[in-house]
Amino acid sequence: KAAIKQFKHYACIFMLTTLRNRFTVQLFSKSFKASLNFGLFNILFKSMSKKTALVIVTNGTEEIEAVTTADVLVRGDVDVTIAGLESADAVTCSRNVRIQPHASLASVADRAFDCVVLPGGLPGAKAFAASLPVKALLERHYAAGGIVAAICAASIALESHAFLPGSTVTSHPSVRDQLKSYNYSEERVCVAADGRLVTSRGPGTAFEFALKLVELLQGREKADSLVGPMLLKI
């Protein structure tokens, strides 16, 4: 009898231990799945919520302005797409540097971006000014709450497309007289329309221009954090 009683005792302990272990494994499994699912959701959410910018390039675009702006935006955790005005083929910039766009403007025109950037370079700026797709993009993008940014001679595209006339803008001095619909400023970077129209002057102001865009998209702290590592004196 004592042996039977002892057997029942150990059998009971074994059953309870097995149940406890199975319950623990199930809890761990559910917890792990929940943690994994939350992690994947967090990654997906961050990806979906990441700020985006479109930099349009074409033959004759000023390469310093295009590349500096794109580079600084990427450093500021902005997802940058470089689009070719006419196609996705490589473009030859104003100083014969070639840039390979990620896509054509036509293929990304319907996507939503937080910021659209027009680099300067007079031949490229004239192409933007003559482009109806650029006009439609700027109007649709601004109406959706996005930022429009133009540097150097690209401000003439704003004039050509009658984009926010009466705003305060700047540009390269060589095209100042063409901006008759605007209040002209000689600031190195000019912000108007409640922070949604940003213009700048030329290659020498490209870093300031790009940092201002990072500030507007990601906050002042993020923009300031980029200055030191790039050894800028601004």
PDB file of N, CA and C in Angstrom, residues 165-201:
ATOM      1  N   PRO A 165       2.240  82.565 -56.769  1.00  0.00           N
ATOM      2  CA  PRO A 165       2.691  83.944 -57.026  1.00  0.00           C
ATOM      3  C   PRO A 165       2.436  84.822 -55.811  1.00  0.00           C
ATOM      4  N   GLY A 166       3.325  85.785 -55.609  1.00  0.00           N
ATOM      5  CA  GLY A 166       3.211  86.655 -54.443  1.00  0.00           C
ATOM      6  C   GLY A 166       4.011  86.161 -53.255  1.00  0.00           C
ATOM      7  N   SER A 167       4.521  84.930 -53.326  1.00  0.00           N
ATOM      8  CA  SER A 167       5.347  84.397 -52.243  1.00  0.00           C
ATOM      9  C   SER A 167       6.728  85.044 -52.277  1.00  0.00           C
ATOM     10  N   THR A 168       7.453  84.902 -51.194  1.00  0.00           N
ATOM     11  CA  THR A 168       8.827  85.393 -51.135  1.00  0.00           C
ATOM     12  C   THR A 168       9.766  84.257 -51.519  1.00  0.00           C
ATOM     13  N   VAL A 169      10.612  84.511 -52.516  1.00  0.00           N
ATOM     14  CA  VAL A 169      11.534  83.472 -52.988  1.00  0.00           C
ATOM     15  C   VAL A 169      12.916  84.070 -53.217  1.00  0.00           C
ATOM     16  N   THR A 170      13.880  83.179 -53.408  1.00  0.00           N
ATOM     17  CA  THR A 170      15.211  83.591 -53.826  1.00  0.00           C
ATOM     18  C   THR A 170      15.656  82.693 -54.972  1.00  0.00           C
ATOM     19  N   SER A 171      16.844  82.966 -55.500  1.00  0.00           N
ATOM     20  CA  SER A 171      17.336  82.213 -56.662  1.00  0.00           C
ATOM     21  C   SER A 171      18.793  82.576 -56.892  1.00  0.00           C
ATOM     22  N   HIS A 172      19.377  81.997 -57.916  1.00  0.00           N
ATOM     23  CA  HIS A 172      20.678  82.484 -58.370  1.00  0.00           C
ATOM     24  C   HIS A 172      20.473  83.912 -58.887  1.00  0.00           C
ATOM     25  N   PRO A 173      21.404  84.828 -58.602  1.00  0.00           N
ATOM     26  CA  PRO A 173      21.227  86.225 -59.041  1.00  0.00           C
ATOM     27  C   PRO A 173      20.997  86.381 -60.541  1.00  0.00           C
ATOM     28  N   SER A 174      21.503  85.452 -61.333  1.00  0.00           N
ATOM     29  CA  SER A 174      21.400  85.586 -62.791  1.00  0.00           C
ATOM     30  C   SER A 174      19.972  85.473 -63.314  1.00  0.00           C
ATOM     31  N   VAL A 175      19.062  84.900 -62.521  1.00  0.00           N
ATOM     32  CA  VAL A 175      17.671  84.768 -62.997  1.00  0.00           C
ATOM     33  C   VAL A 175      16.703  85.617 -62.168  1.00  0.00           C
ATOM     34  N   ARG A 176      17.261  86.481 -61.348  1.00  0.00           N
ATOM     35  CA  ARG A 176      16.411  87.302 -60.489  1.00  0.00           C
ATOM     36  C   ARG A 176      15.348  88.062 -61.285  1.00  0.00           C
ATOM     37  N   ASP A 177      15.736  88.652 -62.391  1.00  0.00           N
ATOM     38  CA  ASP A 177      14.806  89.495 -63.154  1.00  0.00           C
ATOM     39  C   ASP A 177      13.667  88.705 -63.794  1.00  0.00           C
ATOM     40  N   GLN A 178      13.790  87.402 -63.825  1.00  0.00           N
ATOM     41  CA  GLN A 178      12.727  86.579 -64.411  1.00  0.00           C
ATOM     42  C   GLN A 178      11.632  86.228 -63.403  1.00  0.00           C
ATOM     43  N   LEU A 179      11.849  86.552 -62.143  1.00  0.00           N
ATOM     44  CA  LEU A 179      10.891  86.172 -61.098  1.00  0.00           C
ATOM     45  C   LEU A 179       9.978  87.351 -60.776  1.00  0.00           C
ATOM     46  N   LYS A 180       9.221  87.773 -61.745  1.00  0.00           N
ATOM     47  CA  LYS A 180       8.419  88.988 -61.621  1.00  0.00           C
ATOM     48  C   LYS A 180       7.172  88.807 -60.756  1.00  0.00           C
ATOM     49  N   SER A 181       6.765  87.576 -60.547  1.00  0.00           N
ATOM     50  CA  SER A 181       5.527  87.328 -59.794  1.00  0.00           C
ATOM     51  C   SER A 181       5.760  87.170 -58.299  1.00  0.00           C
ATOM     52  N   TYR A 182       7.017  87.359 -57.867  1.00  0.00           N
ATOM     53  CA  TYR A 182       7.360  87.060 -56.480  1.00  0.00           C
ATOM     54  C   TYR A 182       8.006  88.248 -55.778  1.00  0.00           C
ATOM     55  N   ASN A 183       7.980  88.188 -54.467  1.00  0.00           N
ATOM     56  CA  ASN A 183       8.769  89.104 -53.647  1.00  0.00           C
ATOM     57  C   ASN A 183      10.160  88.486 -53.533  1.00  0.00           C
ATOM     58  N   TYR A 184      11.158  89.218 -54.004  1.00  0.00           N
ATOM     59  CA  TYR A 184      12.497  88.634 -54.080  1.00  0.00           C
ATOM     60  C   TYR A 184      13.271  88.862 -52.792  1.00  0.00           C
ATOM     61  N   SER A 185      13.982  87.822 -52.350  1.00  0.00           N
ATOM     62  CA  SER A 185      14.822  87.893 -51.162  1.00  0.00           C
ATOM     63  C   SER A 185      16.242  87.486 -51.528  1.00  0.00           C
ATOM     64  N   GLU A 186      17.221  88.071 -50.856  1.00  0.00           N
ATOM     65  CA  GLU A 186      18.609  87.674 -51.067  1.00  0.00           C
ATOM     66  C   GLU A 186      19.103  86.750 -49.951  1.00  0.00           C
ATOM     67  N   GLU A 187      18.196  86.201 -49.174  1.00  0.00           N
ATOM     68  CA  GLU A 187      18.578  85.209 -48.167  1.00  0.00           C
ATOM     69  C   GLU A 187      19.178  83.987 -48.857  1.00  0.00           C
ATOM     70  N   ARG A 188      20.084  83.329 -48.164  1.00  0.00           N
ATOM     71  CA  ARG A 188      20.710  82.134 -48.729  1.00  0.00           C
ATOM     72  C   ARG A 188      19.702  80.989 -48.853  1.00  0.00           C
ATOM     73  N   VAL A 189      18.822  80.912 -47.904  1.00  0.00           N
ATOM     74  CA  VAL A 189      17.710  79.959 -47.964  1.00  0.00           C
ATOM     75  C   VAL A 189      16.459  80.703 -47.547  1.00  0.00           C
ATOM     76  N   CYS A 190      15.447  80.646 -48.366  1.00  0.00           N
ATOM     77  CA  CYS A 190      14.210  81.388 -48.110  1.00  0.00           C
ATOM     78  C   CYS A 190      13.067  80.393 -47.909  1.00  0.00           C
ATOM     79  N   VAL A 191      12.357  80.543 -46.794  1.00  0.00           N
ATOM     80  CA  VAL A 191      11.228  79.665 -46.482  1.00  0.00           C
ATOM     81  C   VAL A 191       9.954  80.495 -46.488  1.00  0.00           C
ATOM     82  N   ALA A 192       8.975  80.066 -47.269  1.00  0.00           N
ATOM     83  CA  ALA A 192       7.709  80.799 -47.388  1.00  0.00           C
ATOM     84  C   ALA A 192       6.544  79.813 -47.323  1.00  0.00           C
ATOM     85  N   ALA A 193       5.334  80.363 -47.438  1.00  0.00           N
ATOM     86  CA  ALA A 193       4.111  79.539 -47.472  1.00  0.00           C
ATOM     87  C   ALA A 193       4.045  78.580 -46.289  1.00  0.00           C
ATOM     88  N   ASP A 194       4.278  79.136 -45.081  1.00  0.00           N
ATOM     89  CA  ASP A 194       4.213  78.326 -43.853  1.00  0.00           C
ATOM     90  C   ASP A 194       5.146  77.117 -43.900  1.00  0.00           C
ATOM     91  N   GLY A 195       6.327  77.316 -44.458  1.00  0.00           N
ATOM     92  CA  GLY A 195       7.322  76.247 -44.479  1.00  0.00           C
ATOM     93  C   GLY A 195       7.171  75.268 -45.613  1.00  0.00           C
ATOM     94  N   ARG A 196       6.311  75.565 -46.566  1.00  0.00           N
ATOM     95  CA  ARG A 196       6.061  74.593 -47.635  1.00  0.00           C
ATOM     96  C   ARG A 196       6.586  75.035 -49.001  1.00  0.00           C
ATOM     97  N   LEU A 197       7.263  76.174 -49.036  1.00  0.00           N
ATOM     98  CA  LEU A 197       7.967  76.609 -50.245  1.00  0.00           C
ATOM     99  C   LEU A 197       9.366  77.041 -49.822  1.00  0.00           C
ATOM    100  N   VAL A 198      10.368  76.315 -50.289  1.00  0.00           N
ATOM    101  CA  VAL A 198      11.751  76.575 -49.891  1.00  0.00           C
ATOM    102  C   VAL A 198      12.571  76.835 -51.149  1.00  0.00           C
ATOM    103  N   THR A 199      13.284  77.951 -51.164  1.00  0.00           N
ATOM    104  CA  THR A 199      14.149  78.276 -52.301  1.00  0.00           C
ATOM    105  C   THR A 199      15.538  78.646 -51.795  1.00  0.00           C
ATOM    106  N   SER A 200      16.523  78.516 -52.676  1.00  0.00           N
ATOM    107  CA  SER A 200      17.894  78.835 -52.286  1.00  0.00           C
ATOM    108  C   SER A 200      18.653  79.333 -53.509  1.00  0.00           C
ATOM    109  N   ARG A 201      19.937  79.694 -53.341  1.00  0.00           N
ATOM    110  CA  ARG A 201      20.623  80.513 -54.335  1.00  0.00           C
ATOM    111  C   ARG A 201      21.546  79.790 -55.301  1.00  0.00           C
TER     112      ARG A 201
END
